[in-house]
Amino acid sequence: MDFRLSEEQELLRRTVREFADAEMRPHVMEWDESQHFPMDLLPKLAALGLMGIQFPEEYGGSAMSAVDYCICIEELARVCPAISLTVAAHNGLCTSHIAMFGSLAQKQKYLPRLVTGEVLGAWGLTEASAGSDAAGMRTTAVRDGDGWVLNGSKNFITHGTIGGVMVAIAVTDRSKGHRGISAFVLEHGTTGMSAGKKENKLGMRASDTSEVIFQDCRLGPEHLLGEEGQGFINTLQVLDAGRIGIAALAVGLAQGAYEAARRYAKERRQFGQPIAAFQAIQWKLADNATRIEAARLLTYRAAYLKDQGARTTRESSMAKLYASEVAVRAADDCVQIHGGYGFVKDYPAEKFFRDVKLVTIGEGTSEIQRLVIARQLLGQ
Ligand SMILES: Cc1cc2nc3c(=O)[nH]c(=O)nc-3n(C[C@H](O)[C@H](O)[C@H](O)COP(=O)(O)OP(=O)(O)OC[C@H]3O[C@@H](n4cnc5c(N)ncnc54)[C@H](O)[C@@H]3O)c2cc1C
């Protein structure tokens, strides 16, 4: 057992950290206030290999490991969780689904443009009335000759407005329950597909989130992604990997909040001394640093097991559950340690506090993670 990162991984961490500090940190609040993903950042993220982190070199990807992926997502989230979410959703949902279950022709068609950051990927599972109970979706894909016609709408879709390629999950045979659900891959601009309401969000505001609507959207047979009827089962496998990414995002966000709190505690003076001299503040810092290390270990372990080819349903959910709840506490304590200055936008505390809530909700809420873990423990 070796808990150290390799020299290459340490270099990767330093490289992404320096990039995030130089290219992202100065603009974080401007992107947050304008609620726009900065498209001019895409080529820069792609130049570092961050738009195709775990995908094969033959498609232009960086062919990095799942542990490397965690390092990248973590370092982006330490500075801007919303940009990290963009990169995680693009890599871990849309692109992953195509790489895992696409035909050779689909991989050759879509992956090169996704992994080089030419287009952003969107992934549509959630609907207005089907969130945690995703299998209760209403969007249908009905046979039409040898193709399909999609009708329905997807909610809360990351890159719903600005994505170039989308994976959409739809019911193809309602009588078969979750075995009657299939996945489709299509390009934005396809007739019958349109972006609906763009969400005005509490946090993660630089990440694009919107509704996507399908109205008699006709697709040829080449758009079916994976086997007919396997879409929901494949989705659960995509989420097993995706949740490791959200866990890494939570660890990075917690680290950013903890560092901001530590820095402020050393600068801010009350009663004639830095507030870092008070035991109440020291214990908050100590507890957060300890919890973040534990969350990082759970996350890297899930990633390591994924790299070994193991199924990680339980480990991914444990990492996502724990890391996201650790991040919520770190962001809360960050605001508390900043006092009134934690409540205003001149310091990073309030943004971490707003952004963090997404990690206990996206890719399955904390309640759903507990349900997944319990089912695994009980062999259900
Ligand atoms: C910023 C953002 C980006 C997103 N990006 C995407 C995306 O790219 N693609 C996509 O498909 N989706 C995306 N989502 C959707 C996200 O995955 C869902 O919001 C999430 O799964 C929860 O679904 P819901 O919002 O409908 O909540 P609900 O399922 O309605 O849950 C409401 C509450 O009930 C609880 N609950 C529900 N069922 C149970 C149960 N069985 N036991 C105990 N408690 C339960 C939940 O934990 C929660 O507390 C995004 C969401 C957000 C906010």
Tab-separated table of C-alpha atoms and ligand atoms in Angstrom:
chain	number	residue	atom	x	y	z
A	1	MET	CA	0.000	0.000	0.000
A	2	ASP	CA	1.394	3.403	-0.990
A	3	PHE	CA	-0.540	6.554	-0.146
A	4	ARG	CA	1.829	8.907	-1.971
A	5	LEU	CA	1.086	10.378	-5.375
A	6	SER	CA	3.681	9.735	-8.071
A	7	GLU	CA	6.042	12.512	-9.212
A	8	GLU	CA	3.963	12.848	-12.393
A	9	GLN	CA	0.811	13.252	-10.315
A	10	GLU	CA	2.449	15.904	-8.111
A	11	LEU	CA	3.486	17.727	-11.284
A	12	LEU	CA	-0.064	17.423	-12.653
A	13	ARG	CA	-1.414	18.935	-9.420
A	14	ARG	CA	1.042	21.841	-9.565
A	15	THR	CA	0.287	22.479	-13.241
A	16	VAL	CA	-3.507	22.572	-12.799
A	17	ARG	CA	-3.148	24.622	-9.592
A	18	GLU	CA	-0.964	27.230	-11.305
A	19	PHE	CA	-3.395	27.362	-14.246
A	20	ALA	CA	-6.403	27.829	-11.947
A	21	ASP	CA	-4.652	30.506	-9.891
A	22	ALA	CA	-3.449	32.443	-12.951
A	23	GLU	CA	-6.268	32.017	-15.488
A	24	MET	CA	-9.356	31.563	-13.326
A	25	ARG	CA	-8.955	33.200	-9.914
A	26	PRO	CA	-8.953	36.845	-11.165
A	27	HIS	CA	-12.289	36.299	-12.994
A	28	VAL	CA	-14.246	34.089	-10.603
A	29	MET	CA	-16.634	36.767	-9.318
A	30	GLU	CA	-17.130	38.351	-12.748
A	31	TRP	CA	-18.207	34.945	-14.195
A	32	ASP	CA	-20.419	34.314	-11.162
A	33	GLU	CA	-22.201	37.658	-11.413
A	34	SER	CA	-22.723	37.457	-15.178
A	35	GLN	CA	-23.897	33.807	-14.947
A	36	HIS	CA	-22.028	32.884	-18.097
A	37	PHE	CA	-19.546	30.133	-18.710
A	38	PRO	CA	-16.477	31.831	-20.237
A	39	MET	CA	-16.226	30.058	-23.599
A	40	ASP	CA	-12.768	31.552	-24.179
A	41	LEU	CA	-11.501	29.390	-21.306
A	42	LEU	CA	-12.338	26.195	-23.233
A	43	PRO	CA	-9.253	26.158	-25.515
A	44	LYS	CA	-7.041	26.806	-22.479
A	45	LEU	CA	-8.621	23.942	-20.514
A	46	ALA	CA	-8.284	21.757	-23.615
A	47	ALA	CA	-4.615	22.691	-24.069
A	48	LEU	CA	-3.970	21.219	-20.605
A	49	GLY	CA	-5.822	18.051	-21.611
A	50	LEU	CA	-8.679	18.761	-19.193
A	51	MET	CA	-11.531	18.289	-21.679
A	52	GLY	CA	-10.614	14.655	-22.343
A	53	ILE	CA	-8.886	13.613	-19.138
A	54	GLN	CA	-9.527	9.865	-19.125
A	55	PHE	CA	-10.176	9.227	-22.804
A	56	PRO	CA	-7.911	7.345	-25.224
A	57	GLU	CA	-5.171	9.167	-27.075
A	58	GLU	CA	-6.436	7.769	-30.398
A	59	TYR	CA	-9.394	10.167	-30.091
A	60	GLY	CA	-7.206	13.042	-28.864
A	61	GLY	CA	-7.763	12.363	-25.157
A	62	SER	CA	-5.188	12.582	-22.362
A	63	ALA	CA	-5.490	8.903	-21.308
A	64	MET	CA	-5.029	9.775	-17.638
A	65	SER	CA	-6.174	7.604	-14.731
A	66	ALA	CA	-9.200	8.089	-12.487
A	67	VAL	CA	-6.883	9.277	-9.696
A	68	ASP	CA	-5.370	11.858	-12.090
A	69	TYR	CA	-8.926	12.908	-12.950
A	70	CYS	CA	-9.640	13.554	-9.252
A	71	ILE	CA	-6.507	15.694	-8.945
A	72	CYS	CA	-7.590	17.862	-11.913
A	73	ILE	CA	-11.202	18.313	-10.763
A	74	GLU	CA	-10.048	19.031	-7.198
A	75	GLU	CA	-7.582	21.728	-8.237
A	76	LEU	CA	-10.143	23.498	-10.444
A	77	ALA	CA	-12.753	23.398	-7.639
A	78	ARG	CA	-10.275	24.823	-5.125
A	79	VAL	CA	-10.435	28.064	-7.136
A	80	CYS	CA	-13.793	27.962	-8.992
A	81	PRO	CA	-16.247	25.138	-8.263
A	82	ALA	CA	-18.472	26.211	-11.192
A	83	ILE	CA	-15.698	25.739	-13.770
A	84	SER	CA	-14.828	22.442	-12.115
A	85	LEU	CA	-18.484	21.374	-12.445
A	86	THR	CA	-18.398	22.236	-16.146
A	87	VAL	CA	-15.290	20.103	-16.670
A	88	ALA	CA	-16.669	17.257	-14.507
A	89	ALA	CA	-20.057	17.120	-16.263
A	90	HIS	CA	-18.441	17.287	-19.710
A	91	ASN	CA	-15.897	14.543	-18.947
A	92	GLY	CA	-17.765	12.407	-16.450
A	93	LEU	CA	-21.268	12.312	-17.934
A	94	CYS	CA	-21.675	12.988	-21.686
A	95	THR	CA	-18.190	12.047	-22.917
A	96	SER	CA	-17.928	9.088	-20.547
A	97	HIS	CA	-21.294	7.695	-21.629
A	98	ILE	CA	-20.226	7.789	-25.299
A	99	ALA	CA	-16.770	6.336	-24.530
A	100	MET	CA	-18.223	3.543	-22.382
A	101	PHE	CA	-21.197	2.489	-24.496
A	102	GLY	CA	-20.881	4.089	-27.942
A	103	SER	CA	-20.245	2.126	-31.153
A	104	LEU	CA	-16.910	2.611	-32.922
A	105	ALA	CA	-18.625	4.938	-35.420
A	106	GLN	CA	-20.164	7.025	-32.602
A	107	LYS	CA	-16.829	7.271	-30.783
A	108	GLN	CA	-15.092	8.332	-33.987
A	109	LYS	CA	-17.774	10.893	-34.712
A	110	TYR	CA	-18.213	12.529	-31.307
A	111	LEU	CA	-15.180	11.906	-29.090
A	112	PRO	CA	-12.522	13.882	-31.022
A	113	ARG	CA	-14.641	17.056	-30.882
A	114	LEU	CA	-15.514	16.558	-27.214
A	115	VAL	CA	-12.057	15.679	-25.869
A	116	THR	CA	-10.400	18.576	-27.666
A	117	GLY	CA	-12.943	21.010	-26.239
A	118	GLU	CA	-14.317	21.978	-29.657
A	119	VAL	CA	-17.755	21.339	-28.151
A	120	LEU	CA	-19.093	20.891	-24.628
A	121	GLY	CA	-21.042	17.753	-23.784
A	122	ALA	CA	-24.455	17.698	-22.068
A	123	TRP	CA	-26.166	14.698	-20.467
A	124	GLY	CA	-29.906	14.611	-19.918
A	125	LEU	CA	-31.428	12.250	-17.396
A	126	THR	CA	-33.383	14.457	-14.957
A	127	GLU	CA	-36.890	15.729	-15.725
A	128	ALA	CA	-39.227	18.139	-13.960
A	129	SER	CA	-41.129	15.294	-12.289
A	130	ALA	CA	-38.344	12.671	-12.291
A	131	GLY	CA	-35.220	13.567	-10.292
A	132	SER	CA	-34.139	11.015	-7.697
A	133	ASP	CA	-36.673	8.651	-9.257
A	134	ALA	CA	-35.057	9.045	-12.670
A	135	ALA	CA	-36.614	5.838	-14.019
A	136	GLY	CA	-39.998	7.593	-13.719
A	137	MET	CA	-39.081	9.801	-16.693
A	138	ARG	CA	-41.719	10.784	-19.251
A	139	THR	CA	-39.578	11.612	-22.295
A	140	THR	CA	-40.266	8.999	-24.951
A	141	ALA	CA	-38.454	7.748	-28.027
A	142	VAL	CA	-40.943	6.038	-30.332
A	143	ARG	CA	-39.900	3.852	-33.273
A	144	ASP	CA	-40.295	5.562	-36.647
A	145	GLY	CA	-39.188	3.305	-39.487
A	146	ASP	CA	-35.652	2.315	-38.552
A	147	GLY	CA	-35.206	5.499	-36.461
A	148	TRP	CA	-36.853	7.243	-33.524
A	149	VAL	CA	-38.951	10.265	-32.597
A	150	LEU	CA	-38.123	11.953	-29.281
A	151	ASN	CA	-40.727	13.917	-27.308
A	152	GLY	CA	-40.440	15.381	-23.811
A	153	SER	CA	-38.135	17.628	-21.843
A	154	LYS	CA	-35.112	17.372	-19.574
A	155	ASN	CA	-34.503	19.605	-16.579
A	156	PHE	CA	-31.406	21.096	-14.896
A	157	ILE	CA	-29.129	20.077	-17.775
A	158	THR	CA	-25.529	21.247	-17.436
A	159	HIS	CA	-24.627	22.772	-20.850
A	160	GLY	CA	-28.279	22.583	-21.911
A	161	THR	CA	-27.825	25.929	-23.673
A	162	ILE	CA	-24.156	25.928	-24.694
A	163	GLY	CA	-23.441	22.225	-25.235
A	164	GLY	CA	-22.683	20.966	-28.748
A	165	VAL	CA	-23.355	17.247	-28.206
A	166	MET	CA	-25.949	15.720	-25.906
A	167	VAL	CA	-26.734	12.289	-24.533
A	168	ALA	CA	-30.471	12.055	-23.793
A	169	ILE	CA	-32.159	9.216	-21.921
A	170	ALA	CA	-35.729	8.284	-22.922
A	171	VAL	CA	-38.370	5.597	-22.486
A	172	THR	CA	-38.498	3.243	-25.481
A	173	ASP	CA	-40.841	0.610	-23.973
A	174	ARG	CA	-42.794	1.641	-20.891
A	175	SER	CA	-44.052	-1.899	-20.233
A	176	LYS	CA	-40.480	-3.005	-19.418
A	177	GLY	CA	-39.886	-0.484	-16.603
A	178	HIS	CA	-36.221	0.485	-16.204
A	179	ARG	CA	-35.327	-2.112	-18.868
A	180	GLY	CA	-37.405	-0.141	-21.346
A	181	ILE	CA	-35.171	2.951	-21.196
A	182	SER	CA	-32.561	3.770	-23.867
A	183	ALA	CA	-29.900	6.404	-24.482
A	184	PHE	CA	-29.477	8.566	-27.582
A	185	VAL	CA	-26.678	10.838	-28.736
A	186	LEU	CA	-27.444	13.926	-30.801
A	187	GLU	CA	-26.085	17.316	-31.699
A	188	HIS	CA	-27.495	20.626	-30.592
A	189	GLY	CA	-29.208	22.195	-33.549
A	190	THR	CA	-30.983	18.948	-34.452
A	191	THR	CA	-34.481	19.856	-35.667
A	192	GLY	CA	-36.998	19.418	-32.853
A	193	MET	CA	-34.450	19.954	-30.068
A	194	SER	CA	-34.197	23.313	-28.280
A	195	ALA	CA	-32.914	24.833	-25.062
A	196	GLY	CA	-35.662	25.933	-22.665
A	197	LYS	CA	-35.464	28.057	-19.533
A	198	LYS	CA	-31.963	28.864	-18.324
A	199	GLU	CA	-31.834	28.487	-14.539
A	200	ASN	CA	-31.000	31.464	-12.298
A	201	LYS	CA	-29.041	29.632	-9.632
A	202	LEU	CA	-27.979	30.009	-5.988
A	203	GLY	CA	-24.431	28.919	-6.798
A	204	MET	CA	-22.310	27.357	-9.536
A	205	ARG	CA	-23.531	30.314	-11.553
A	206	ALA	CA	-20.754	30.243	-14.168
A	207	SER	CA	-21.893	26.738	-15.085
A	208	ASP	CA	-24.681	26.695	-17.676
A	209	THR	CA	-27.879	24.927	-16.523
A	210	SER	CA	-31.100	24.802	-18.527
A	211	GLU	CA	-34.085	22.828	-19.661
A	212	VAL	CA	-33.800	20.961	-22.995
A	213	ILE	CA	-36.984	20.317	-24.994
A	214	PHE	CA	-37.649	17.632	-27.625
A	215	GLN	CA	-40.610	18.151	-29.938
A	216	ASP	CA	-40.989	15.518	-32.654
A	217	CYS	CA	-37.220	15.303	-32.776
A	218	ARG	CA	-36.453	12.680	-35.469
A	219	LEU	CA	-33.318	10.633	-35.101
A	220	GLY	CA	-31.822	7.992	-37.379
A	221	PRO	CA	-30.855	4.552	-36.016
A	222	GLU	CA	-27.234	5.690	-35.634
A	223	HIS	CA	-28.282	7.903	-32.710
A	224	LEU	CA	-29.178	4.998	-30.390
A	225	LEU	CA	-26.323	4.871	-27.840
A	226	GLY	CA	-25.670	1.403	-26.443
A	227	GLU	CA	-28.253	-1.343	-26.685
A	228	GLU	CA	-31.967	-0.624	-26.771
A	229	GLY	CA	-33.379	-1.081	-23.247
A	230	GLN	CA	-29.958	-0.780	-21.579
A	231	GLY	CA	-29.961	3.021	-21.242
A	232	PHE	CA	-30.891	3.158	-17.562
A	233	ILE	CA	-28.508	0.379	-16.538
A	234	ASN	CA	-25.704	2.094	-18.463
A	235	THR	CA	-26.651	5.364	-16.779
A	236	LEU	CA	-26.066	3.840	-13.338
A	237	GLN	CA	-22.592	2.744	-14.484
A	238	VAL	CA	-21.848	6.252	-15.782
A	239	LEU	CA	-22.956	7.660	-12.420
A	240	ASP	CA	-20.709	5.244	-10.478
A	241	ALA	CA	-17.748	6.951	-12.155
A	242	GLY	CA	-19.318	10.434	-12.263
A	243	ARG	CA	-19.857	10.454	-8.502
A	244	ILE	CA	-16.123	10.050	-7.913
A	245	GLY	CA	-15.732	13.288	-9.882
A	246	ILE	CA	-18.298	15.116	-7.730
A	247	ALA	CA	-16.533	13.784	-4.622
A	248	ALA	CA	-13.249	15.235	-5.956
A	249	LEU	CA	-15.038	18.527	-6.679
A	250	ALA	CA	-16.270	18.578	-3.068
A	251	VAL	CA	-12.757	17.871	-1.730
A	252	GLY	CA	-11.314	20.714	-3.846
A	253	LEU	CA	-14.062	23.134	-2.802
A	254	ALA	CA	-13.533	22.217	0.868
A	255	GLN	CA	-9.781	22.718	0.461
A	256	GLY	CA	-10.305	26.158	-1.116
A	257	ALA	CA	-12.689	27.199	1.683
A	258	TYR	CA	-10.353	25.863	4.395
A	259	GLU	CA	-7.336	27.689	2.910
A	260	ALA	CA	-9.304	30.960	2.686
A	261	ALA	CA	-10.380	30.561	6.331
A	262	ARG	CA	-6.823	29.769	7.507
A	263	ARG	CA	-5.407	32.766	5.620
A	264	TYR	CA	-8.025	35.115	7.087
A	265	ALA	CA	-7.600	33.731	10.616
A	266	LYS	CA	-3.916	34.652	10.530
A	267	GLU	CA	-4.573	38.186	9.218
A	268	ARG	CA	-7.636	39.258	11.201
A	269	ARG	CA	-6.893	40.711	14.632
A	270	GLN	CA	-9.351	41.050	17.525
A	271	PHE	CA	-8.634	41.593	21.229
A	272	GLY	CA	-5.066	42.507	20.252
A	273	GLN	CA	-4.181	39.224	18.555
A	274	PRO	CA	-4.848	37.267	15.360
A	275	ILE	CA	-8.120	35.339	15.646
A	276	ALA	CA	-6.016	32.219	14.790
A	277	ALA	CA	-4.727	32.471	18.375
A	278	PHE	CA	-8.188	31.577	19.743
A	279	GLN	CA	-8.759	27.900	20.396
A	280	ALA	CA	-12.308	28.093	18.989
A	281	ILE	CA	-10.866	29.077	15.587
A	282	GLN	CA	-7.963	26.608	15.794
A	283	TRP	CA	-10.327	23.695	16.428
A	284	LYS	CA	-12.483	24.612	13.444
A	285	LEU	CA	-9.360	24.623	11.252
A	286	ALA	CA	-8.089	21.355	12.737
A	287	ASP	CA	-11.446	19.596	12.327
A	288	ASN	CA	-11.820	20.782	8.737
A	289	ALA	CA	-8.259	19.818	7.740
A	290	THR	CA	-8.806	16.344	9.232
A	291	ARG	CA	-12.182	15.805	7.569
A	292	ILE	CA	-10.837	16.989	4.194
A	293	GLU	CA	-7.951	14.479	4.387
A	294	ALA	CA	-10.431	11.691	5.184
A	295	ALA	CA	-12.693	12.732	2.288
A	296	ARG	CA	-9.704	12.859	-0.071
A	297	LEU	CA	-8.647	9.353	0.936
A	298	LEU	CA	-12.146	7.938	0.355
A	299	THR	CA	-12.271	9.675	-3.031
A	300	TYR	CA	-8.829	8.531	-4.195
A	301	ARG	CA	-9.583	4.994	-3.010
A	302	ALA	CA	-12.748	4.856	-5.120
A	303	ALA	CA	-10.749	6.221	-8.078
A	304	TYR	CA	-7.929	3.735	-7.481
A	305	LEU	CA	-10.407	0.839	-7.459
A	306	LYS	CA	-11.952	2.146	-10.676
A	307	ASP	CA	-8.467	2.210	-12.212
A	308	GLN	CA	-8.118	-1.461	-11.214
A	309	GLY	CA	-11.316	-2.217	-13.145
A	310	ALA	CA	-13.409	-2.877	-10.036
A	311	ARG	CA	-17.102	-2.017	-9.717
A	312	THR	CA	-17.277	0.958	-7.348
A	313	THR	CA	-20.989	1.558	-6.722
A	314	ARG	CA	-20.550	1.488	-2.928
A	315	GLU	CA	-17.177	3.263	-2.815
A	316	SER	CA	-18.282	6.022	-5.237
A	317	SER	CA	-21.414	6.742	-3.216
A	318	MET	CA	-19.510	6.693	0.083
A	319	ALA	CA	-16.914	9.125	-1.290
A	320	LYS	CA	-19.576	11.422	-2.774
A	321	LEU	CA	-21.718	11.380	0.378
A	322	TYR	CA	-18.873	12.010	2.797
A	323	ALA	CA	-16.904	14.513	0.709
A	324	SER	CA	-19.982	16.595	-0.088
A	325	GLU	CA	-21.033	16.813	3.553
A	326	VAL	CA	-17.452	17.647	4.609
A	327	ALA	CA	-17.454	20.421	1.995
A	328	VAL	CA	-20.708	21.902	3.329
A	329	ARG	CA	-19.170	22.141	6.822
A	330	ALA	CA	-15.906	23.590	5.476
A	331	ALA	CA	-17.788	26.299	3.552
A	332	ASP	CA	-19.988	27.066	6.585
A	333	ASP	CA	-16.966	27.368	8.894
A	334	CYS	CA	-15.203	29.509	6.290
A	335	VAL	CA	-18.030	32.065	6.457
A	336	GLN	CA	-18.106	31.868	10.276
A	337	ILE	CA	-14.356	32.459	10.603
A	338	HIS	CA	-14.680	35.495	8.305
A	339	GLY	CA	-17.454	36.919	10.529
A	340	GLY	CA	-19.300	39.755	8.737
A	341	TYR	CA	-16.716	39.712	5.956
A	342	GLY	CA	-17.838	36.166	5.175
A	343	PHE	CA	-21.251	37.579	4.311
A	344	VAL	CA	-20.082	39.988	1.618
A	345	LYS	CA	-18.664	39.429	-1.840
A	346	ASP	CA	-15.208	40.945	-1.236
A	347	TYR	CA	-13.976	37.620	0.149
A	348	PRO	CA	-14.305	34.135	-1.387
A	349	ALA	CA	-16.211	32.697	1.611
A	350	GLU	CA	-19.743	33.598	0.490
A	351	LYS	CA	-19.236	32.075	-2.975
A	352	PHE	CA	-17.982	28.777	-1.569
A	353	PHE	CA	-21.022	28.829	0.756
A	354	ARG	CA	-23.392	29.228	-2.235
A	355	ASP	CA	-21.588	26.855	-4.590
A	356	VAL	CA	-21.217	24.035	-2.091
A	357	LYS	CA	-24.882	23.126	-1.837
A	358	LEU	CA	-24.852	21.611	-5.320
A	359	VAL	CA	-22.501	18.822	-4.261
A	360	THR	CA	-25.070	17.310	-1.880
A	361	ILE	CA	-27.683	17.390	-4.692
A	362	GLY	CA	-26.161	16.831	-8.170
A	363	GLU	CA	-25.590	13.267	-9.456
A	364	GLY	CA	-27.795	11.968	-6.656
A	365	THR	CA	-28.646	13.681	-3.379
A	366	SER	CA	-27.062	12.675	-0.052
A	367	GLU	CA	-30.269	10.781	0.757
A	368	ILE	CA	-29.960	8.793	-2.467
A	369	GLN	CA	-26.267	8.055	-1.765
A	370	ARG	CA	-27.288	6.631	1.642
A	371	LEU	CA	-29.946	4.548	-0.103
A	372	VAL	CA	-27.385	3.207	-2.632
A	373	ILE	CA	-24.865	2.428	0.136
A	374	ALA	CA	-27.500	0.698	2.291
A	375	ARG	CA	-28.658	-1.434	-0.656
A	376	GLN	CA	-25.054	-2.482	-1.254
A	377	LEU	CA	-24.545	-3.289	2.430
A	378	LEU	CA	-27.754	-5.297	2.602
A	379	GLY	CA	-27.175	-7.052	-0.718
A	380	GLN	CA	-30.451	-5.726	-2.175
B	1	LIG	C1	-26.803	22.861	-10.947
B	1	LIG	C2	-27.381	21.528	-11.304
B	1	LIG	C3	-26.858	20.820	-12.366
B	1	LIG	C4	-27.418	19.598	-12.750
B	1	LIG	N1	-26.935	18.947	-13.858
B	1	LIG	C5	-27.610	17.863	-14.329
B	1	LIG	C6	-27.235	17.297	-15.596
B	1	LIG	O1	-26.306	17.729	-16.256
B	1	LIG	N2	-27.962	16.228	-16.043
B	1	LIG	C7	-29.003	15.696	-15.340
B	1	LIG	O2	-29.616	14.732	-15.811
B	1	LIG	N3	-29.372	16.218	-14.123
B	1	LIG	C8	-28.695	17.295	-13.621
B	1	LIG	N4	-29.081	17.849	-12.414
B	1	LIG	C9	-30.207	17.288	-11.700
B	1	LIG	C10	-29.848	16.602	-10.386
B	1	LIG	O3	-29.189	15.386	-10.626
B	1	LIG	C11	-31.149	16.450	-9.579
B	1	LIG	O4	-31.500	17.741	-9.144
B	1	LIG	C12	-31.016	15.506	-8.410
B	1	LIG	O5	-30.829	14.186	-8.847
B	1	LIG	C13	-32.232	15.563	-7.479
B	1	LIG	O6	-33.425	15.485	-8.180
B	1	LIG	P1	-34.600	16.576	-7.878
B	1	LIG	O7	-33.969	17.912	-7.987
B	1	LIG	O8	-35.747	16.293	-8.758
B	1	LIG	O9	-34.984	16.324	-6.381
B	1	LIG	P2	-36.052	15.253	-5.822
B	1	LIG	O10	-35.745	13.903	-6.369
B	1	LIG	O11	-37.423	15.782	-6.014
B	1	LIG	O12	-35.695	15.246	-4.271
B	1	LIG	C14	-36.213	16.197	-3.343
B	1	LIG	C15	-35.795	15.734	-1.949
B	1	LIG	O13	-36.391	14.450	-1.658
B	1	LIG	C16	-35.372	13.541	-1.306
B	1	LIG	N5	-35.721	12.193	-1.767
B	1	LIG	C17	-36.161	11.815	-2.997
B	1	LIG	N6	-36.346	10.487	-3.048
B	1	LIG	C18	-35.990	9.994	-1.823
B	1	LIG	C19	-35.941	8.697	-1.248
B	1	LIG	N7	-36.280	7.605	-1.946
B	1	LIG	N8	-35.540	8.574	0.029
B	1	LIG	C20	-35.182	9.671	0.744
B	1	LIG	N9	-35.195	10.920	0.253
B	1	LIG	C21	-35.600	11.083	-1.013
B	1	LIG	C22	-34.118	14.049	-1.997
B	1	LIG	O14	-32.935	13.532	-1.408
B	1	LIG	C23	-34.272	15.548	-1.819
B	1	LIG	O15	-33.853	15.914	-0.542
B	1	LIG	C24	-28.497	19.064	-12.002
B	1	LIG	C25	-28.996	19.754	-10.893
B	1	LIG	C26	-28.469	20.963	-10.551
B	1	LIG	C27	-29.067	21.721	-9.380
